[in-house]
Amino acid sequence: MNLLFVVPCYFPATRFGGPVRSVHALAKGLHALGDRVSVYTTNSDGPRDLPCRLGEPTSMDGVSVTYFQVEKPRGYFRSPALDAALGRDVARFDLVYAPWIYAHTTQAAARRALASRIPFVVSPRGMLDRDSIRRKGRWRKTAFLATLGRRALAGAEAIHFTSAGERENCVKRFPVERSFVAPNGVDVDELASGATPPHEPVVLFLGRLSAIKGLDLIAAAWPRVLAAVPGAKLVLAGPDDEGLAAGMRSAFAASGTAASVTWTGLVDAQRRNALLARAAVLLNPSYLESFGMSIVEAMACGKPVVVTDRVNIAPDIAAAGAGLVCPCDPGEIAQAVVRLLSDSSLAGTMGAAGRALVDREYAIGPAARRVHDAFASIVARRGGVR
């Protein structure tokens, strides 16, 4: 199949978190299965532009990536140049795939694909979660879905959810035949260097420093962890786009735990692997997590995880015995972290179970195969590959 991904941001703009990594992994996985994958995206890297060529394809792991200039409003990823390219090129593809909802790129892709009668698939990546909408920008998002976003969702041939929990918590209901579940995949070989036993009690948080990630829970739980395991270290790795670090630093200082906390900022793949290798436990206490790429990356490295029951893949983690699942409560989170730091046998068993879970469900091979099969079914329904 000849597939076009239309995304608001792409590598190396990893400040936007898991979706950038997971979408590229999917593109690579589909390429490995024999599909031709092209990506149209903007050159946005948050407040800055990526240093990349514009309007010319660049090969990245077998995937053809073309960047277009982002315009104001940058947060909406508006790109008239990308829209014009879609108008020129979209008819030569068998299927258009758009991860994201609240972005000009998705709306432009929907309009151009529908006009050319090309099947179109949307992947909301947690952006249609009812709790997420309730928590932040409720009226703005509701209005968007009723107006600009309505065409994309109504015209999509299918909605791709990355977990059963994401589909269950979706603010909109779609017929079974118009949705499918296929998890994000990780490149296990790329992460293999992180699969080493830890030598110190390091707890790692890996992701954007965002309120929805439960940073207040970390700040409240950490003094309890340190009281039980005095030598423990906390590493917070991720960009502070919401300006939350200052408040957290104050909280750690007030509790007398600041010296045990390390802040890395945004990390690249090499630094991420080094942090995972050093970690004893991966902590993700999110109030909402549609999937959780860093969680799966940690499991791929044989690391036990502590997650909240708001993480959509938490039932899979619990069933596999790959980590401990807690409510959004600082005391219970601290207790779970301490348990793993204090019991190396349990931590090793859960780490091994996590790696087996990734090999079975979340490695890019099986994950990409599910998406490929769903796409192939859609294309066949619409007349087959041209």
Coordinates of C-alpha atoms in Angstrom, one line a residue:
M1 CA 0.0 0.0 0.0
N2 CA 1.0 3.6 -0.6
L3 CA 0.3 5.4 2.7
L4 CA 0.5 9.0 3.6
F5 CA 0.8 10.1 7.3
V6 CA -0.2 13.7 7.9
V7 CA 1.1 14.8 11.3
P8 CA 1.6 18.2 13.0
C9 CA 5.1 17.4 14.2
Y10 CA 7.7 14.8 13.7
F11 CA 11.3 13.7 14.5
P12 CA 13.4 15.3 15.8
A13 CA 10.7 17.3 17.6
T14 CA 10.6 14.9 20.5
R15 CA 9.6 17.7 22.9
F16 CA 6.0 16.9 21.9
G17 CA 6.3 13.6 23.7
G18 CA 5.3 10.0 23.0
P19 CA 3.2 10.6 19.8
V20 CA 6.2 11.7 17.9
R21 CA 8.1 8.6 18.8
S22 CA 5.2 6.2 18.4
V23 CA 4.1 7.5 15.0
H24 CA 7.7 7.2 13.6
A25 CA 7.9 3.7 15.0
L26 CA 4.7 2.8 13.2
A27 CA 5.9 4.3 10.0
K28 CA 9.1 2.3 10.2
G29 CA 7.2 -0.9 11.1
L30 CA 4.8 -0.5 8.1
H31 CA 7.8 0.1 5.8
A32 CA 9.3 -3.1 7.1
L33 CA 6.1 -4.9 6.1
G34 CA 6.5 -3.7 2.5
D35 CA 4.3 -0.6 2.6
R36 CA 5.4 2.7 1.1
V37 CA 5.1 5.3 3.8
S38 CA 5.4 9.1 3.3
V39 CA 5.0 11.7 6.0
Y40 CA 3.8 15.3 5.5
T41 CA 4.5 17.4 8.6
T42 CA 5.4 20.8 9.8
N43 CA 8.8 22.1 11.0
S44 CA 7.5 23.0 14.4
D45 CA 9.7 22.3 17.4
G46 CA 7.5 24.1 20.0
P47 CA 8.4 27.8 19.9
R48 CA 11.2 27.2 17.3
D49 CA 11.5 25.8 13.8
L50 CA 13.4 22.6 13.2
P51 CA 16.6 23.1 11.2
C52 CA 15.4 21.1 8.2
R53 CA 14.8 21.4 4.4
L54 CA 11.3 22.5 3.5
G55 CA 9.2 21.0 0.8
E56 CA 11.7 18.3 -0.2
P57 CA 11.5 14.6 0.9
T58 CA 14.1 13.4 3.4
S59 CA 14.6 9.7 4.0
M60 CA 14.4 8.7 7.6
D61 CA 14.6 4.9 8.4
G62 CA 13.1 4.1 5.0
V63 CA 10.3 6.6 5.5
S64 CA 10.0 9.6 3.2
V65 CA 9.5 12.7 5.4
T66 CA 8.6 16.2 4.0
Y67 CA 8.5 19.2 6.3
F68 CA 6.5 22.3 5.6
Q69 CA 6.7 25.8 7.2
V70 CA 4.4 26.2 10.3
E71 CA 2.6 29.5 10.5
K72 CA 0.7 31.3 13.3
P73 CA -1.1 30.1 15.3
R74 CA 1.8 27.7 16.0
G75 CA -0.2 25.8 18.6
Y76 CA -2.7 24.8 15.9
F77 CA 0.2 23.7 13.6
R78 CA -1.2 25.8 10.7
S79 CA 0.6 25.2 7.4
P80 CA -0.8 26.6 4.2
A81 CA 2.2 25.0 2.3
L82 CA 1.3 21.6 3.7
D83 CA -2.3 22.1 2.7
A84 CA -1.3 23.0 -0.8
A85 CA 0.9 20.0 -1.1
L86 CA -2.0 17.8 0.0
G87 CA -4.2 19.3 -2.7
R88 CA -1.6 18.4 -5.3
D89 CA -0.5 14.9 -4.1
V90 CA -3.2 13.2 -2.0
A91 CA -4.9 11.4 -4.9
R92 CA -1.9 9.3 -5.5
F93 CA -2.1 7.6 -2.1
D94 CA -4.2 4.5 -1.1
L95 CA -4.9 5.8 2.4
V96 CA -4.3 8.9 4.5
Y97 CA -3.6 8.5 8.2
A98 CA -3.8 11.5 10.6
P99 CA -2.7 11.1 14.3
W100 CA -4.0 14.1 16.4
I101 CA -7.2 16.0 16.5
Y102 CA -6.8 19.6 17.4
A103 CA -4.5 20.5 14.5
H104 CA -4.8 22.2 11.2
T105 CA -2.9 19.3 9.6
T106 CA -5.6 16.8 10.5
Q107 CA -8.4 19.1 9.2
A108 CA -6.5 19.8 6.0
A109 CA -5.9 16.0 5.5
A110 CA -9.5 15.2 6.1
R111 CA -10.8 17.8 3.6
R112 CA -8.3 16.9 0.9
A113 CA -8.8 13.1 1.3
L114 CA -12.5 13.3 1.3
A115 CA -12.5 15.5 -1.8
S116 CA -10.4 13.0 -3.6
R117 CA -12.3 10.0 -2.3
I118 CA -9.2 8.6 -0.6
P119 CA -9.9 6.6 2.6
F120 CA -8.9 8.5 5.7
V121 CA -8.1 7.3 9.2
V122 CA -7.9 9.4 12.4
S123 CA -5.9 8.4 15.5
P124 CA -6.9 10.7 18.4
R125 CA -4.0 9.6 20.7
G126 CA -6.0 10.3 23.8
M127 CA -7.3 13.7 22.7
L128 CA -10.9 12.5 22.7
D129 CA -10.7 11.1 26.2
R130 CA -13.7 12.5 28.2
D131 CA -11.6 13.1 31.3
S132 CA -8.9 14.9 29.3
I133 CA -11.5 17.2 27.8
R134 CA -13.1 17.8 31.2
R135 CA -9.7 18.6 32.8
K136 CA -8.4 21.2 30.3
G137 CA -10.1 23.4 27.7
R138 CA -13.5 21.7 27.9
W139 CA -15.5 24.4 26.2
R140 CA -12.9 25.2 23.6
K141 CA -12.4 21.5 22.7
T142 CA -16.2 20.8 22.7
A143 CA -16.7 23.7 20.3
F144 CA -13.9 22.5 18.1
L145 CA -15.3 19.0 17.8
A146 CA -18.7 20.4 17.0
T147 CA -17.3 22.6 14.2
L148 CA -13.8 22.3 12.7
G149 CA -13.2 18.8 13.9
R150 CA -16.6 17.4 12.9
R151 CA -15.8 16.7 9.3
A152 CA -12.6 14.7 10.1
L153 CA -14.4 12.5 12.6
A154 CA -17.6 12.1 10.6
G155 CA -15.7 11.4 7.3
A156 CA -13.1 9.1 8.7
E157 CA -13.2 5.5 7.4
A158 CA -12.0 4.4 10.8
I159 CA -10.7 5.6 14.1
H160 CA -7.5 4.1 15.4
F161 CA -7.3 3.7 19.2
T162 CA -4.0 2.7 20.8
S163 CA -5.7 0.8 23.7
A164 CA -9.1 -0.6 24.7
G165 CA -9.2 2.0 27.5
E166 CA -8.8 4.8 25.0
R167 CA -11.8 3.5 23.0
E168 CA -13.9 3.0 26.1
N169 CA -13.2 6.5 27.5
C170 CA -13.7 8.3 24.2
V171 CA -16.1 11.2 24.4
K172 CA -17.7 10.1 21.1
R173 CA -19.1 6.7 20.2
F174 CA -18.2 5.1 16.9
P175 CA -19.7 1.9 15.4
V176 CA -17.5 -1.2 15.9
E177 CA -16.9 -1.4 12.2
R178 CA -15.5 2.2 12.2
S179 CA -12.8 1.7 14.9
F180 CA -10.0 -0.6 15.7
V181 CA -7.5 -1.0 18.5
A182 CA -3.8 -1.5 17.8
P183 CA -1.1 -0.5 20.3
N184 CA 1.8 1.7 19.8
G185 CA 5.0 -0.3 19.1
V186 CA 8.6 0.2 20.2
D187 CA 11.8 -0.8 18.5
V188 CA 13.1 -3.3 21.0
D189 CA 16.5 -3.5 19.3
E190 CA 16.9 0.2 19.7
L191 CA 16.3 0.0 23.4
A192 CA 18.3 -3.2 24.0
S193 CA 21.3 -1.2 25.4
G194 CA 19.1 -0.2 28.3
A195 CA 18.4 -3.8 29.4
T196 CA 21.0 -3.9 32.2
P197 CA 20.6 -4.5 36.0
P198 CA 20.6 -1.2 38.0
H199 CA 23.3 -0.6 40.6
E200 CA 21.5 2.0 42.7
P201 CA 17.9 2.8 43.7
V202 CA 17.1 5.3 40.9
V203 CA 13.4 6.1 40.2
L204 CA 12.9 7.5 36.8
F205 CA 10.1 9.7 35.5
L206 CA 10.4 10.0 31.7
G207 CA 8.0 12.4 29.8
R208 CA 6.8 15.9 29.5
L209 CA 6.6 17.8 32.8
S210 CA 2.9 18.2 32.5
A211 CA 0.2 18.5 35.2
I212 CA -1.7 15.6 33.7
K213 CA 1.3 13.4 34.3
G214 CA 0.8 13.5 38.1
L215 CA 3.8 15.7 39.0
D216 CA 2.0 16.8 42.2
L217 CA 1.7 13.1 43.1
I218 CA 5.5 12.6 42.6
A219 CA 6.3 15.7 44.8
A220 CA 4.0 14.4 47.6
A221 CA 5.1 10.8 47.4
W222 CA 8.9 11.3 47.1
P223 CA 9.6 12.3 50.8
R224 CA 7.9 9.0 51.9
V225 CA 10.1 7.0 49.5
L226 CA 13.2 8.7 50.7
A227 CA 12.3 8.1 54.3
A228 CA 12.0 4.4 53.6
V229 CA 15.0 4.2 51.2
P230 CA 17.4 6.9 52.3
G231 CA 19.8 6.4 49.3
A232 CA 17.1 6.7 46.6
K233 CA 17.4 9.1 43.7
L234 CA 14.7 10.6 41.6
V235 CA 15.4 11.6 38.0
L236 CA 12.9 13.8 36.2
A237 CA 13.6 13.7 32.4
G238 CA 11.5 15.7 30.0
P239 CA 10.8 19.2 28.8
D240 CA 9.2 21.8 31.0
D241 CA 6.9 23.4 28.5
E242 CA 4.2 24.1 31.1
G243 CA 6.6 25.9 33.4
L244 CA 5.9 23.5 36.3
A245 CA 9.5 22.8 37.4
A246 CA 9.8 25.9 39.6
G247 CA 6.8 24.9 41.7
M248 CA 8.1 21.3 42.0
R249 CA 11.6 22.5 43.0
S250 CA 10.0 24.5 45.8
A251 CA 8.0 21.5 46.9
F252 CA 11.1 19.3 47.0
A253 CA 13.1 22.1 48.9
A254 CA 10.3 22.4 51.4
S255 CA 10.3 18.7 52.1
G256 CA 14.1 18.6 52.4
T257 CA 14.4 16.2 49.4
A258 CA 15.8 18.5 46.7
A259 CA 19.4 17.0 46.9
S260 CA 18.0 13.6 45.9
V261 CA 16.3 14.9 42.7
T262 CA 18.0 15.4 39.3
W263 CA 16.5 17.3 36.4
T264 CA 17.7 16.5 32.9
G265 CA 15.4 18.5 30.6
L266 CA 14.6 17.1 27.2
V267 CA 16.7 14.0 26.4
D268 CA 17.6 12.4 23.1
A269 CA 17.4 8.7 22.4
Q270 CA 20.9 8.0 23.5
R271 CA 20.4 9.8 26.8
R272 CA 17.0 8.2 27.3
N273 CA 18.6 4.7 26.9
A274 CA 21.3 5.6 29.4
L275 CA 18.7 6.8 31.9
L276 CA 16.7 3.6 31.4
A277 CA 19.8 1.5 32.0
R278 CA 20.5 3.3 35.3
A279 CA 16.9 3.1 36.5
A280 CA 15.6 0.6 39.0
V281 CA 12.0 1.6 38.6
L282 CA 10.0 3.7 36.0
L283 CA 7.3 5.8 37.7
N284 CA 4.4 7.2 35.7
P285 CA 1.6 8.4 38.1
S286 CA -0.5 10.0 35.3
Y287 CA -4.0 11.2 35.9
L288 CA -4.6 10.3 32.3
E289 CA -2.4 8.3 29.9
S290 CA -4.0 7.1 26.6
F291 CA -1.0 4.7 26.1
G292 CA 2.3 5.6 27.7
M293 CA 5.3 5.1 25.4
S294 CA 7.9 5.6 28.2
I295 CA 6.2 2.9 30.2
V296 CA 6.6 0.4 27.3
E297 CA 10.1 1.6 26.6
A298 CA 11.0 0.9 30.3
M299 CA 9.4 -2.6 30.1
A300 CA 11.3 -3.3 26.9
C301 CA 14.5 -2.7 28.9
G302 CA 13.4 -5.1 31.6
K303 CA 12.5 -2.5 34.1
P304 CA 9.5 -2.8 36.5
V305 CA 7.0 0.0 36.4
V306 CA 4.8 1.8 38.9
V307 CA 1.7 3.3 37.2
T308 CA -1.7 4.6 38.2
D309 CA -5.0 3.0 37.3
R310 CA -5.6 6.0 35.0
V311 CA -3.0 4.6 32.5
N312 CA -5.0 2.8 29.8
I313 CA -2.5 -0.1 29.5
A314 CA -2.5 -0.6 33.3
P315 CA -4.8 -3.7 33.1
D316 CA -2.3 -5.3 30.7
I317 CA 0.6 -4.5 33.1
A318 CA -1.2 -5.9 36.1
A319 CA -2.3 -9.1 34.2
A320 CA 1.2 -9.7 33.1
G321 CA 2.8 -9.0 36.5
A322 CA 5.0 -6.4 34.9
G323 CA 4.6 -3.7 37.6
L324 CA 2.4 -2.3 40.3
V325 CA -0.8 -0.4 39.6
C326 CA -2.0 2.2 42.1
P327 CA -4.7 4.8 42.5
C328 CA -3.8 8.4 42.2
D329 CA -2.7 8.6 45.9
P330 CA 0.8 9.7 47.0
G331 CA 0.9 7.2 49.9
E332 CA 0.1 4.2 47.7
I333 CA 2.4 5.3 45.0
A334 CA 5.2 5.7 47.5
Q335 CA 4.5 2.3 49.0
A336 CA 4.7 0.7 45.6
V337 CA 8.0 2.4 44.7
V338 CA 9.5 1.4 48.0
R339 CA 8.3 -2.2 47.6
L340 CA 10.2 -2.5 44.3
L341 CA 13.3 -0.7 45.5
S342 CA 13.4 -3.0 48.6
D343 CA 12.8 -6.3 46.9
S344 CA 15.3 -7.0 44.0
S345 CA 13.8 -10.4 43.4
L346 CA 10.3 -9.0 42.8
A347 CA 11.7 -6.2 40.7
G348 CA 13.6 -8.6 38.6
T349 CA 10.6 -10.9 38.1
M350 CA 8.4 -8.0 37.1
G351 CA 11.0 -6.6 34.8
A352 CA 11.3 -9.9 33.0
A353 CA 7.5 -10.1 32.7
G354 CA 7.4 -6.6 31.3
R355 CA 10.0 -7.5 28.6
A356 CA 7.9 -10.6 27.7
L357 CA 4.8 -8.5 27.5
V358 CA 6.5 -6.0 25.1
D359 CA 7.8 -8.9 22.9
R360 CA 4.3 -10.3 22.7
E361 CA 2.2 -7.2 22.3
Y362 CA 4.1 -3.9 22.0
A363 CA 7.2 -4.7 19.8
I364 CA 6.9 -2.8 16.6
G365 CA 6.5 -6.0 14.5
P366 CA 3.2 -7.2 15.9
A367 CA 1.9 -3.7 16.6
A368 CA 2.6 -2.6 13.0
R369 CA 1.0 -5.8 11.7
R370 CA -2.3 -5.0 13.4
V371 CA -2.4 -1.5 11.8
H372 CA -1.3 -2.9 8.4
D373 CA -4.1 -5.4 8.5
A374 CA -6.7 -2.8 9.4
F375 CA -5.4 -0.5 6.7
A376 CA -5.5 -3.3 4.1
S377 CA -9.0 -4.1 5.0
I378 CA -10.1 -0.5 4.6
V379 CA -8.3 -0.2 1.2
A380 CA -9.8 -3.4 0.0
R381 CA -13.3 -2.2 0.9
R382 CA -12.7 0.9 -1.1
G383 CA -11.6 -0.8 -4.2
G384 CA -8.1 -2.1 -3.5
V385 CA -4.6 -0.8 -4.1
R386 CA -4.2 1.2 -7.2

